[in-house]
Short mmCIF file of C-alpha atoms and ligand atoms in Angstrom, two decimals:
data_model
loop_
_atom_site.label_atom_id
_atom_site.label_comp_id
_atom_site.label_asym_id
_atom_site.label_seq_id
_atom_site.Cartn_x
_atom_site.Cartn_y
_atom_site.Cartn_z
CA MET I 4 22.71 14.01 -27.49
CA ILE I 5 24.35 12.35 -24.93
CA THR I 6 27.81 9.90 -25.28
CA LEU I 7 28.30 6.92 -22.90
CA ARG I 8 29.99 3.41 -23.27
CA ILE I 9 27.88 0.56 -22.98
CA ASN I 10 30.77 -2.35 -22.72
CA ARG I 11 33.33 -0.16 -23.68
CA LEU I 12 31.29 0.48 -26.80
CA PRO I 13 30.64 4.05 -27.29
CA VAL I 14 26.81 5.05 -28.18
CA SER I 15 24.77 8.30 -28.82
CA VAL I 16 21.59 8.62 -27.61
CA GLU I 17 18.73 11.31 -27.23
CA ASP I 18 18.20 13.20 -24.22
CA GLY I 19 16.01 11.06 -21.95
CA THR I 20 16.85 7.09 -23.61
CA THR I 21 17.07 4.70 -21.29
CA LEU I 22 19.99 2.36 -20.67
CA LEU I 23 17.57 -0.14 -22.02
CA GLU I 24 17.05 1.36 -24.74
CA ALA I 25 20.57 2.54 -25.75
CA ALA I 26 21.98 -0.88 -25.18
CA SER I 27 19.45 -2.62 -27.05
CA PHE I 28 20.22 0.38 -30.20
CA LEU I 29 24.04 -1.57 -29.95
CA GLY I 30 22.65 -5.34 -29.73
CA PHE I 31 23.38 -6.10 -26.08
CA PRO I 32 20.45 -8.32 -25.04
CA ILE I 33 19.23 -7.57 -21.38
CA PRO I 34 16.69 -9.70 -20.08
CA THR I 35 13.52 -8.07 -18.97
CA LEU I 36 10.03 -9.21 -17.29
CA CYS I 37 8.11 -6.06 -16.13
CA HIS I 38 8.98 -3.84 -19.48
CA MET I 39 7.12 -4.00 -22.35
CA ASP I 40 7.10 -1.51 -25.30
CA GLY I 41 4.47 1.08 -25.29
CA LEU I 42 4.35 0.77 -21.89
CA SER I 43 5.97 3.06 -19.33
CA SER I 44 8.86 1.95 -17.60
CA TYR I 45 8.10 0.56 -13.76
CA GLY I 46 10.83 -1.43 -12.73
CA ALA I 47 9.49 -3.94 -10.56
CA CYS I 48 11.27 -6.84 -11.60
CA ARG I 49 14.60 -5.83 -11.53
CA LEU I 50 15.77 -8.81 -14.12
CA CYS I 51 17.07 -5.78 -16.31
CA VAL I 52 20.27 -5.04 -13.75
CA VAL I 53 22.99 -3.59 -15.01
CA GLU I 54 26.47 -2.58 -13.73
CA ILE I 55 27.26 1.12 -13.91
CA GLY I 56 30.44 3.41 -12.25
CA GLU I 57 33.77 1.80 -11.99
CA GLY I 58 35.12 0.66 -8.91
CA PRO I 59 34.11 1.33 -5.23
CA GLU I 60 31.50 3.44 -6.97
CA ALA I 61 29.92 0.94 -9.00
CA LYS I 62 26.40 -0.28 -8.59
CA LEU I 63 23.41 -1.97 -9.95
CA VAL I 64 20.65 -0.26 -11.29
CA SER I 65 17.37 -1.25 -13.42
CA SER I 66 18.04 -0.39 -17.09
CA CYS I 67 14.72 -0.24 -18.20
CA THR I 68 14.57 3.40 -15.96
CA TYR I 69 17.88 4.74 -15.53
CA PRO I 70 18.18 7.27 -17.95
CA ALA I 71 21.43 7.69 -19.84
CA GLU I 72 24.28 9.83 -18.57
CA GLU I 73 26.87 12.02 -20.37
CA GLY I 74 30.27 9.45 -20.02
CA LEU I 75 28.59 6.77 -18.23
CA LYS I 76 30.30 3.82 -18.34
CA VAL I 77 27.91 0.62 -18.30
CA ARG I 78 28.37 -3.24 -18.28
CA THR I 79 25.37 -5.25 -19.21
CA ALA I 80 26.69 -8.78 -18.32
CA SER I 81 29.46 -8.43 -15.42
CA SER I 82 29.95 -11.24 -13.27
CA ARG I 83 28.22 -9.17 -10.48
CA VAL I 84 25.61 -8.39 -12.91
CA LEU I 85 25.16 -12.75 -14.09
CA ARG I 86 24.96 -12.94 -9.74
CA ALA I 87 22.37 -10.76 -9.39
CA ARG I 88 20.09 -11.58 -12.27
CA LYS I 89 20.43 -15.58 -11.39
CA MET I 90 19.54 -14.59 -7.94
CA ILE I 91 15.91 -12.28 -8.89
CA LEU I 92 15.26 -15.24 -11.20
CA GLU I 93 15.72 -17.95 -8.60
CA LEU I 94 13.66 -15.53 -6.19
CA LEU I 95 11.14 -15.01 -8.87
CA LEU I 96 10.83 -19.21 -9.09
CA ALA I 97 10.27 -19.47 -5.39
CA SER I 98 7.57 -17.26 -5.76
CA CYS I 99 5.86 -18.01 -8.53
CA PRO I 100 7.30 -21.40 -10.54
CA GLN I 101 4.30 -22.24 -12.59
CA SER I 102 4.97 -19.30 -14.57
CA LYS I 103 6.36 -20.32 -18.30
CA THR I 104 8.06 -17.16 -18.88
CA ILE I 105 9.94 -17.49 -15.76
CA GLN I 106 10.89 -20.89 -16.06
CA ASP I 107 12.36 -19.77 -19.59
CA LEU I 108 14.07 -16.92 -18.57
CA ALA I 109 15.48 -19.34 -15.75
CA ALA I 110 16.53 -21.87 -18.10
CA ALA I 111 18.22 -19.10 -20.49
CA HIS I 112 20.31 -17.92 -17.61
CA GLY I 113 21.18 -21.62 -16.46
CA VAL I 114 19.53 -21.40 -12.99
CA ARG I 115 18.86 -25.14 -11.92
CA GLN I 116 17.98 -25.18 -8.79
CA GLN I 117 15.81 -22.93 -6.26
CA ARG I 118 16.84 -23.09 -2.39
CA PHE I 119 14.23 -21.27 -1.19
CA LYS I 120 10.65 -21.61 0.35
CA GLN I 121 8.52 -22.94 -2.39
CA GLU I 122 5.55 -20.76 -2.91
CA TYR I 123 2.64 -20.66 -5.71
CA GLU I 124 1.98 -16.90 -6.25
CA ASP I 125 -0.59 -16.53 -8.84
CA CYS I 126 0.31 -12.70 -9.02
CA ILE I 127 4.32 -11.45 -9.62
CA LEU I 128 2.64 -7.58 -8.91
CA CYS I 129 4.85 -6.94 -12.22
CA GLY I 130 2.25 -4.10 -12.90
CA LEU I 131 2.13 -5.06 -16.70
CA CYS I 132 -1.62 -5.70 -16.70
CA VAL I 133 -2.20 -2.61 -14.61
CA ARG I 134 -0.25 -0.44 -16.95
CA MET I 135 -1.93 -1.81 -19.77
CA CYS I 136 -5.43 -1.23 -18.51
CA GLN I 137 -4.02 2.33 -18.25
CA GLU I 138 -1.99 3.14 -20.91
CA GLN I 139 -3.24 1.15 -23.79
CA MET I 140 -6.84 0.26 -23.26
CA MET I 141 -8.32 3.01 -21.39
CA ALA I 142 -9.88 1.57 -18.92
CA LYS I 143 -8.42 1.95 -15.43
CA ALA I 144 -10.46 -0.94 -14.64
CA ILE I 145 -7.48 -2.68 -12.33
CA GLY I 146 -4.81 -1.32 -10.04
CA PHE I 147 -2.94 -2.11 -6.99
CA ARG I 148 -4.22 -2.52 -3.74
CA ASN I 149 -3.25 -2.61 -0.65
CA ARG I 150 0.32 -2.81 0.70
CA GLY I 151 3.40 -4.64 2.05
CA GLU I 152 2.43 -8.37 1.94
CA LYS I 153 -0.97 -7.78 1.20
CA ARG I 154 -0.45 -5.91 -1.88
CA SER I 155 -2.67 -7.16 -4.71
CA ILE I 156 -4.25 -6.30 -8.13
CA GLY I 157 -7.66 -6.24 -8.97
CA THR I 158 -11.08 -4.31 -9.20
CA PRO I 159 -12.29 -2.20 -6.88
CA PHE I 160 -14.12 -3.33 -3.62
CA ASP I 161 -13.44 -7.10 -5.63
CA ILE I 162 -16.43 -6.50 -7.75
CA LYS I 163 -17.16 -6.82 -11.19
CA SER I 164 -15.74 -3.48 -12.50
CA ASP I 165 -17.87 -1.27 -14.79
CA VAL I 166 -15.40 0.28 -16.35
CA CYS I 167 -13.41 -3.26 -17.79
CA ARG I 168 -13.81 -3.60 -21.60
CA LEU I 169 -13.72 -6.86 -21.44
CA CYS I 170 -10.45 -6.75 -24.10
CA GLY I 171 -8.53 -9.67 -22.16
CA ALA I 172 -5.29 -7.63 -22.53
CA CYS I 173 -4.50 -8.06 -19.12
CA MET I 174 -4.13 -11.71 -19.66
CA TYR I 175 -2.61 -11.75 -22.09
CA VAL I 176 0.34 -9.71 -20.86
CA CYS I 177 0.69 -11.80 -17.58
CA PRO I 178 3.55 -13.18 -16.82
CA ALA I 179 2.05 -15.40 -14.44
CA CYS I 180 -1.20 -16.11 -16.41
CA GLN I 181 -3.16 -17.63 -13.99
CA LEU I 182 -4.73 -14.35 -12.15
CA ARG I 183 -6.84 -13.23 -14.53
CA CYS I 184 -8.44 -16.35 -15.03
CA THR I 185 -10.95 -16.64 -12.69
CA TYR I 186 -13.72 -18.92 -14.67
CA ASN I 187 -14.23 -21.66 -12.16
CA GLU I 188 -15.23 -18.32 -9.83
CA PRO I 189 -17.08 -16.92 -12.78
CA GLU I 190 -18.74 -13.87 -10.74
CA LYS I 191 -15.64 -13.28 -9.44
CA ALA I 192 -14.16 -12.64 -13.25
CA ILE I 193 -12.53 -9.44 -13.90
CA CYS I 194 -12.57 -10.04 -17.63
CA GLY I 195 -14.47 -12.38 -18.35
CA GLY I 196 -13.62 -12.05 -21.99
CA CYS I 197 -14.20 -15.62 -22.95
CA GLU I 198 -18.03 -15.47 -22.19
CA ASN I 199 -18.09 -12.82 -24.77
CA LEU I 200 -16.09 -15.41 -27.26
CA THR I 201 -17.96 -18.24 -26.50
CA PRO I 202 -18.69 -19.60 -23.14
CA SER I 203 -16.16 -22.35 -22.73
CA CYS I 204 -15.59 -23.47 -19.29
CA ILE I 205 -18.07 -21.48 -17.43
CA ASP I 206 -20.10 -24.54 -18.65
CA LYS I 207 -17.89 -27.39 -19.41
CA GLU I 208 -20.30 -29.86 -19.82
CA ARG I 209 -21.78 -28.32 -23.19
CA PHE I 210 -18.47 -26.98 -24.51
CA ASP I 211 -16.08 -29.95 -23.63
CA ASP I 212 -14.55 -30.20 -26.68
CA MET I 213 -13.63 -26.24 -26.82
CA MET I 214 -10.48 -25.03 -26.27
CA CYS I 215 -9.92 -22.54 -24.14
CA TYR I 216 -7.52 -19.62 -25.72
CA MET I 217 -5.81 -19.38 -21.93
CA ASP I 218 -4.19 -22.86 -22.52
CA PRO I 219 -1.78 -22.56 -19.46
CA CYS I 220 -4.60 -22.42 -17.57
CA VAL I 221 -6.33 -25.39 -15.84
CA ALA I 222 -8.57 -23.66 -13.65
CA CYS I 223 -11.41 -25.41 -14.86
CA GLU I 224 -9.71 -29.22 -14.38
CA ILE I 225 -9.12 -28.18 -11.58
CA GLU I 226 -13.02 -27.29 -10.35
CA LYS I 227 -13.73 -30.64 -12.06
CA GLU I 228 -11.54 -32.69 -9.49
CA MET V 293 -30.53 12.50 -0.60
CA THR V 294 -29.58 9.60 1.61
CA GLN V 295 -28.90 6.17 0.09
CA ASP V 296 -28.58 3.07 2.01
CA ILE V 297 -25.44 0.95 1.12
CA ALA V 298 -23.89 -2.78 1.94
CA THR V 299 -20.73 -2.36 2.62
CA ARG V 300 -19.34 -5.81 2.02
CA ASN V 301 -17.49 -7.33 5.21
CA LYS V 302 -15.35 -10.20 4.84
CA GLY V 303 -17.28 -13.44 5.40
CA ASP V 304 -20.51 -11.76 3.81
CA VAL V 305 -21.54 -9.90 7.36
CA HIS V 306 -23.40 -6.94 5.89
CA VAL V 307 -23.51 -3.78 7.61
CA LYS V 308 -25.80 -0.95 6.72
CA GLN V 309 -23.81 2.48 6.30
CA GLU V 310 -26.01 5.33 5.25
CA VAL V 311 -24.35 7.90 3.26
CA ASP V 312 -25.68 11.07 2.58
CA THR V 313 -24.21 12.33 -1.29
CA GLU V 314 -25.29 16.13 -0.27
CA VAL V 315 -22.54 15.68 2.98
CA ILE V 316 -20.01 14.62 0.52
CA LEU V 317 -20.43 16.53 -2.01
CA GLY V 318 -19.67 18.98 0.53
CA ILE V 319 -16.50 18.14 1.50
CA LEU V 320 -15.08 17.64 -2.09
CA GLU V 321 -16.46 21.68 -2.57
CA ARG V 322 -14.23 22.95 0.48
CA HIS V 323 -11.13 21.18 -1.36
CA ASP V 324 -9.87 22.09 -4.96
CA LYS V 325 -10.41 19.00 -7.04
CA ALA V 326 -6.52 19.00 -7.78
CA ARG V 327 -4.61 15.28 -7.06
CA GLY V 328 -3.06 16.29 -4.09
CA ALA V 329 -6.45 16.98 -2.43
CA LEU V 330 -7.55 13.45 -2.59
CA ILE V 331 -5.96 12.51 0.85
CA ALA V 332 -7.32 15.51 2.55
CA VAL V 333 -10.83 14.32 1.04
CA LEU V 334 -10.69 10.95 2.03
CA GLU V 335 -9.29 12.04 5.96
CA GLU V 336 -12.67 14.01 6.20
CA ILE V 337 -14.85 12.15 5.12
CA GLN V 338 -13.53 8.99 7.58
CA ALA V 339 -13.64 11.57 10.08
CA GLN V 340 -17.50 11.94 9.56
CA TYR V 341 -18.26 8.49 8.85
CA GLY V 342 -15.62 6.56 10.80
CA CYS V 343 -14.83 4.79 7.65
CA LEU V 344 -14.58 5.27 3.64
CA PRO V 345 -17.93 3.39 2.55
CA GLU V 346 -18.01 2.53 -1.01
CA GLU V 347 -20.97 5.30 -1.96
CA ALA V 348 -18.65 7.95 -0.67
CA LEU V 349 -15.33 6.54 -2.96
CA ARG V 350 -17.86 6.10 -5.74
CA THR V 351 -19.20 10.15 -4.99
CA VAL V 352 -15.22 11.40 -4.50
CA ALA V 353 -14.10 8.96 -7.90
CA ASN V 354 -16.78 10.87 -10.26
CA GLU V 355 -16.69 13.88 -8.42
CA MET V 356 -12.48 14.72 -8.81
CA GLY V 357 -12.48 12.93 -12.56
CA ARG V 358 -9.94 10.09 -11.13
CA PRO V 359 -10.32 6.16 -12.10
CA LEU V 360 -12.16 4.72 -9.06
CA VAL V 361 -9.10 2.34 -8.75
CA ASP V 362 -6.67 4.72 -7.92
CA VAL V 363 -9.04 6.06 -5.44
CA TYR V 364 -9.32 2.44 -4.07
CA GLY V 365 -5.61 2.11 -4.34
CA VAL V 366 -5.22 4.64 -1.88
CA ALA V 367 -8.06 4.32 0.71
CA THR V 368 -6.51 0.59 0.90
CA PHE V 369 -2.90 1.97 1.16
CA TYR V 370 -2.83 4.20 4.26
CA ARG V 371 -3.75 1.95 7.52
CA SER V 372 -5.12 5.27 8.98
CA PHE V 373 -7.87 4.71 6.41
CA SER V 374 -10.59 1.76 6.90
CA LEU V 375 -13.34 0.68 4.35
CA GLN V 376 -15.04 -1.28 7.09
CA PRO V 377 -16.82 0.56 9.77
CA ARG V 378 -14.47 0.48 12.57
CA GLY V 379 -16.11 -1.05 16.05
CA LYS V 380 -16.40 0.76 19.65
CA HIS V 381 -13.37 -0.39 20.80
CA LEU V 382 -9.88 -0.67 19.23
CA ILE V 383 -8.03 -3.59 20.11
CA SER V 384 -4.49 -3.49 18.56
CA VAL V 385 -2.28 -6.07 19.48
CA CYS V 386 2.01 -5.72 18.76
CA LEU V 387 3.19 -8.37 16.16
CA GLY V 388 6.78 -5.98 16.21
CA THR V 389 9.85 -7.90 16.25
CA ALA V 390 10.25 -8.09 20.15
CA CYS V 391 6.29 -8.82 20.64
CA HIS V 392 6.84 -11.12 17.91
CA VAL V 393 9.28 -13.34 19.70
CA ARG V 394 7.67 -12.76 22.83
CA GLY V 395 4.93 -15.10 21.41
CA ALA V 396 2.56 -12.38 20.13
CA PRO V 397 1.05 -13.97 17.37
CA ARG V 398 -0.83 -16.33 19.89
CA ILE V 399 -2.00 -13.34 21.69
CA ALA V 400 -3.12 -11.71 18.30
CA GLU V 401 -4.47 -15.49 17.43
CA GLU V 402 -6.30 -15.69 20.81
CA PHE V 403 -8.14 -12.60 20.11
CA GLU V 404 -8.89 -13.64 16.78
CA ARG V 405 -10.56 -17.38 17.67
CA GLN V 406 -12.21 -15.32 21.06
CA LEU V 407 -13.82 -12.41 18.57
CA GLY V 408 -14.35 -14.91 16.08
CA ILE V 409 -12.82 -12.20 13.24
CA LYS V 410 -9.44 -11.58 11.74
CA ALA V 411 -7.00 -9.35 12.38
CA GLY V 412 -8.55 -6.12 10.22
CA GLU V 413 -11.90 -7.21 10.72
CA THR V 414 -14.91 -5.60 13.29
CA THR V 415 -17.53 -7.73 14.63
CA PRO V 416 -20.78 -8.33 13.24
CA ASP V 417 -22.08 -6.01 16.51
CA GLU V 418 -19.54 -3.81 15.82
CA GLU V 419 -18.30 -3.73 19.53
CA PHE V 420 -14.57 -4.94 18.45
CA THR V 421 -12.58 -3.68 15.64
CA LEU V 422 -9.08 -5.87 15.93
CA GLU V 423 -5.74 -4.87 14.04
CA THR V 424 -2.31 -5.85 14.39
CA VAL V 425 0.69 -3.08 14.69
CA ASN V 426 4.29 -3.02 13.94
CA CYS V 427 5.95 -1.89 17.52
CA LEU V 428 4.39 0.39 19.92
CA GLY V 429 7.37 1.51 21.40
CA ALA V 430 7.22 -0.50 24.96
CA CYS V 431 9.30 -3.57 23.62
CA ALA V 432 10.53 -3.99 26.81
CA LEU V 433 7.24 -4.99 27.96
CA GLY V 434 5.89 -6.66 25.06
CA PRO V 435 3.40 -8.22 24.39
CA VAL V 436 1.65 -5.10 24.30
CA VAL V 437 -1.46 -4.56 23.79
CA VAL V 438 -4.09 -1.35 23.18
CA ILE V 439 -7.07 -1.47 24.27
CA ASP V 440 -9.09 2.09 23.17
CA GLY V 441 -5.84 3.97 24.19
CA HIS V 442 -5.07 1.88 27.60
CA TYR V 443 -1.68 0.10 27.03
CA PHE V 444 -1.46 -3.59 28.79
CA SER V 445 1.94 -5.29 28.61
CA LYS V 446 3.21 -8.82 29.18
CA ILE V 447 -0.06 -10.27 28.03
CA ARG V 448 -0.56 -13.93 28.32
CA SER V 449 -3.32 -16.04 26.07
CA SER V 450 -5.18 -16.70 29.13
CA LYS V 451 -5.29 -12.75 29.78
CA VAL V 452 -7.25 -11.99 26.41
CA GLY V 453 -10.95 -13.27 27.95
CA GLN V 454 -10.99 -10.62 30.63
CA LEU V 455 -9.38 -7.85 28.79
CA ILE V 456 -12.30 -8.49 25.76
CA ASP V 457 -14.50 -8.56 29.27
CA ASP V 458 -12.92 -5.20 30.47
CA ALA V 459 -13.32 -3.62 27.29
CA LEU V 460 -17.09 -4.21 26.85
CA LYS V 461 -17.74 -2.84 30.50
CA GLY V 462 -15.77 0.01 29.09
CA LEU V 463 -12.28 0.82 30.24
CA ASP V 464 -13.19 4.78 30.03
CA LYS V 465 -16.65 4.52 31.24
CA ILE V 466 -18.60 7.97 31.51
CA GLU V 467 -21.67 8.84 33.02
CA ILE V 468 -24.42 10.62 31.38
CA GLY V 469 -25.75 13.81 33.53
CA GLU V 470 -29.81 13.90 34.28
CA ASP V 471 -30.07 17.19 32.72
CA LYS V 472 -31.08 16.57 28.44
CA ARG V 473 -30.78 20.77 27.65
CA ILE V 474 -26.99 20.64 28.58
CA PHE V 475 -25.28 16.86 27.71
CA PRO V 476 -22.16 15.36 27.81
CA ILE V 477 -20.83 13.92 24.48
CA ASP V 478 -18.30 11.38 24.35
CA VAL V 479 -15.71 12.13 21.82
CA SER V 480 -13.11 9.73 19.69
CA CYS V 481 -10.22 10.82 17.56
CA PRO V 482 -11.35 10.94 13.78
CA ARG V 483 -7.72 9.52 12.69
CA CYS V 484 -7.42 6.34 14.82
CA ASN V 485 -11.12 6.28 16.92
CA HIS V 486 -9.00 6.11 20.05
CA SER V 487 -11.25 7.79 22.98
CA LEU V 488 -10.16 10.84 23.86
CA MET V 489 -12.49 11.21 27.28
CA ASP V 490 -10.40 11.02 30.24
CA GLU V 491 -11.45 10.48 33.42
CA SER V 492 -9.12 11.12 35.88
CA LEU V 493 -9.73 14.77 35.17
CA THR V 494 -13.03 15.68 35.50
CA ILE V 495 -14.43 19.42 34.48
CA ASP V 496 -18.22 20.48 35.32
CA ASP V 497 -18.00 17.00 36.82
CA HIS V 498 -18.05 15.04 34.18
CA PRO V 499 -14.80 13.44 32.18
CA SER V 500 -13.12 15.91 30.28
CA ILE V 501 -12.01 15.71 26.46
CA ARG V 502 -7.74 15.41 26.39
CA VAL V 503 -5.44 16.03 23.63
CA SER V 504 -2.11 17.82 23.43
CA VAL V 505 -1.74 21.22 22.34
CA SER V 506 0.91 23.17 20.95
CA PHE V 507 1.19 26.72 20.18
CA ASP V 508 4.00 29.39 20.20
CA HIS V 509 6.84 26.58 20.63
CA LYS V 510 5.11 25.35 23.57
CA HIS V 511 3.54 21.88 23.90
CA GLY V 512 1.17 20.59 26.80
CA TRP V 513 -1.98 18.95 27.38
CA LEU V 514 -5.41 20.76 27.46
CA ARG V 515 -8.45 19.29 29.13
CA LEU V 516 -11.90 20.54 27.43
CA SER V 517 -15.35 20.28 29.24
CA SER V 518 -17.26 17.11 27.80
CA LEU V 519 -20.45 19.13 27.94
CA TYR V 520 -21.63 20.50 24.65
CA GLY V 521 -21.90 24.11 25.01
CA SER V 522 -19.41 24.64 28.45
CA SER V 523 -16.08 26.41 27.42
CA SER V 524 -14.40 25.11 30.33
CA ILE V 525 -10.99 24.28 29.92
CA ARG V 526 -7.46 23.45 31.45
CA ALA V 527 -4.69 23.68 30.18
CA GLU V 528 -0.72 23.13 31.20
CA GLN V 529 0.50 25.84 29.77
CA ASP V 530 -1.10 29.31 29.71
CA ILE V 531 -2.98 30.26 26.22
CA PRO V 532 -3.24 34.00 25.98
CA ILE V 533 -6.91 35.05 24.63
CA GLY V 534 -6.96 34.75 20.53
CA MET V 535 -4.54 32.39 20.29
CA VAL V 536 -5.07 30.08 17.19
CA VAL V 537 -3.64 26.40 18.74
CA ASP V 538 -2.70 23.28 17.27
CA PHE V 539 -4.57 19.76 18.43
CA PHE V 540 -3.37 16.50 18.12
CA CYS V 541 -4.48 13.19 19.11
CA PRO V 542 -2.65 12.23 22.16
CA HIS V 543 -2.83 8.19 21.13
CA CYS V 544 -2.19 8.71 17.66
CA HIS V 545 -0.22 12.09 17.57
CA ALA V 546 -2.23 13.02 14.54
CA GLU V 547 -2.75 16.65 13.93
CA LEU V 548 -7.21 17.32 14.44
CA ILE V 549 -7.51 19.64 11.62
CA GLY V 550 -10.13 19.32 9.09
CA SER V 551 -10.77 21.95 6.55
CA TRP V 552 -13.48 24.22 7.81
CA GLU V 553 -12.78 27.29 9.06
CA CYS V 554 -14.39 29.03 12.18
CA PRO V 555 -17.51 30.69 10.62
CA MET V 556 -17.04 33.35 13.79
CA CYS V 557 -13.49 34.12 13.45
CA GLY V 558 -11.77 32.41 10.51
CA ALA V 559 -9.45 30.11 12.48
CA PRO V 560 -9.44 26.51 11.75
CA MET V 561 -11.96 24.52 13.14
CA VAL V 562 -11.21 20.73 15.05
CA PRO V 563 -13.27 17.88 14.21
CA MET V 564 -13.72 14.71 16.96
CA ILE V 565 -16.04 12.07 16.29
CA VAL V 566 -18.85 11.92 18.62
CA ARG V 567 -19.72 8.15 19.86
CA GLY V 568 -22.52 7.28 18.56
CA GLY V 569 -22.38 8.67 14.97
CA GLY V 570 -21.70 12.58 14.35
CA MET V 571 -19.09 15.35 14.16
CA VAL V 572 -18.31 17.50 16.72
CA GLN V 573 -15.86 20.85 15.78
CA ILE V 574 -14.84 23.19 17.89
CA CYS V 575 -13.01 26.52 17.23
CA SER V 576 -9.01 26.55 17.47
CA ARG V 577 -8.37 30.15 18.93
CA ARG V 578 -8.60 30.57 22.75
CA GLY V 579 -11.80 32.68 23.43
CA CYS V 580 -13.54 32.08 21.18
CA ASN V 581 -16.60 29.45 21.75
CA SER V 582 -17.71 28.82 17.90
CA HIS V 583 -18.49 25.16 18.15
CA MET V 584 -20.90 22.59 15.66
CA LEU V 585 -22.41 19.49 16.62
CA ASP V 586 -23.07 17.07 13.54
CA LEU V 587 -25.28 13.81 14.29
CA ILE V 588 -25.91 11.63 12.01
S1 SF4 O 862 -10.07 -6.77 -19.70
FE1 SF4 O 862 -10.74 -5.08 -18.63
S2 SF4 O 862 -9.15 -5.12 -16.67
FE2 SF4 O 862 -8.24 -6.08 -18.61
S3 SF4 O 862 -7.16 -4.66 -19.45
FE3 SF4 O 862 -9.08 -4.98 -20.80
S4 SF4 O 862 -10.32 -3.57 -19.92
FE4 SF4 O 862 -8.70 -3.51 -18.61
S1 SF4 O 863 -1.51 -10.07 -12.49
FE1 SF4 O 863 0.29 -10.96 -13.98
S2 SF4 O 863 0.62 -8.96 -14.94
FE2 SF4 O 863 -0.53 -8.30 -13.55
S3 SF4 O 863 0.78 -7.79 -11.70
FE3 SF4 O 863 0.13 -9.79 -11.09
S4 SF4 O 863 1.68 -11.15 -12.88
FE4 SF4 O 863 2.02 -8.71 -13.58
S1 FES O 864 12.24 -5.06 -16.78
FE1 FES O 864 13.57 -3.27 -15.32
S2 FES O 864 12.94 -3.05 -13.87
FE2 FES O 864 11.71 -5.31 -14.67
S1 FES O 865 7.81 -5.15 19.07
FE1 FES O 865 5.84 -4.40 20.54
S2 FES O 865 6.20 -2.41 21.48
FE2 FES O 865 8.06 -2.88 20.01
#
């Protein structure tokens, strides 16, 4: 067992527990975006920052990947942490403003403006879909490709994957909500899950009173215009 | 078994690339199938074909028991791997900070416009591959462009057309000899595909092959005869007979090393790409004249 202090409260946890788990055990809320129970931690979004150490040694770490250490002093809501979190949310808004998940998080943290150049990315590279596909669906159909600013998520060679089992889990976990749904370009669709259920928007004319289960998605409307 | 596969290019240009499954299996055979062997395997395939064909990646994934996404991820992560066949001439435009402020983006755009391709692509006739790089270490001379291993400094957009013409004519042109039995080969680095031919120094009346070597804490250049079968060399440092030498590309400084061992003495073989297709391998031991030519 390891004993550490979170916001001055002592807590004893098993070896290998992350700070995020220890904090949630005590009931301290830490916002997360790229973390999901049942998937490995990845540390991509940095939203879960906490401050560890004291004085000039104090530093910010991502709590979902940082393992608990004996005697560690952790602050989950210091002013430095809150500032960093707001900045991260502002940057996320700058890259992917249409995401409901990000909008909600930003609102909950009192982010009222976005001062950076506005972009409309359809993916924030959080890696949730990749881990979902690999660790829970055992399909390994999608993954990261390229690097740097060309980094993207998708299937090898950008063609429909033959190991994808059309489960739709990647869409389900995606906080950006739009990438996986390529209904207006069906041949490029990775998942095509909807096709298996009922062709909702592929054949919009015949099903125009149907509701797609991807309700934030307006891909079919865009196609129509 | 030889399969025809169509390699997808951006812009829907389909380039046929022949992949011999036996060759890929042979390469896999020489490495263990541990996780760490993947990069070495891909390097060897790239050396063989000048790129990583889709079919080859599928074979590798199947044989190594790894998901295709992983193999594809690695293949697209590293700049030295290319999924598209490389052209005969490689044009690298520096977009590093210094070149950038001196107008390199306009130069890159001009190349893109004149060649009709985007950076990272190859022209449909397979003459040119255009790529951008981040700082070539000659910032004071920017904007810098490197074509087939030749550096050009302070480029202006108006010079671009001339550079393309010169490259087409051949910045390192070599003449093919009359005698068909002993023939000269034109080789390039398996890693960066820059030509290794050096016209400034001829051996056996043909441009020599220039590489860098190091052995025993000594470094220097080495010129080899480009006549297949000839073992004439010239070296900056005296290499004792029997010494096994490390070979490097003088352009990208990558070590020229494959996984073959010399069938005669067991030293590592040094792979080089033959222009026109194929690979030549020479023994890295001074005095051992073993070599293999594998034309496709
Ligand atoms: S739909 Fe396909 S890509 Fe998405 S999680 Fe399921 S198997 Fe993976
Ligand atoms: S597609 Fe969605 S889940 Fe996948 S990395 Fe991008 S934002 Fe995350
Ligand atoms: S939740 Fe910890 S870095 Fe994203
Ligand atoms: S920035 Fe171009 S050579 Fe350094």
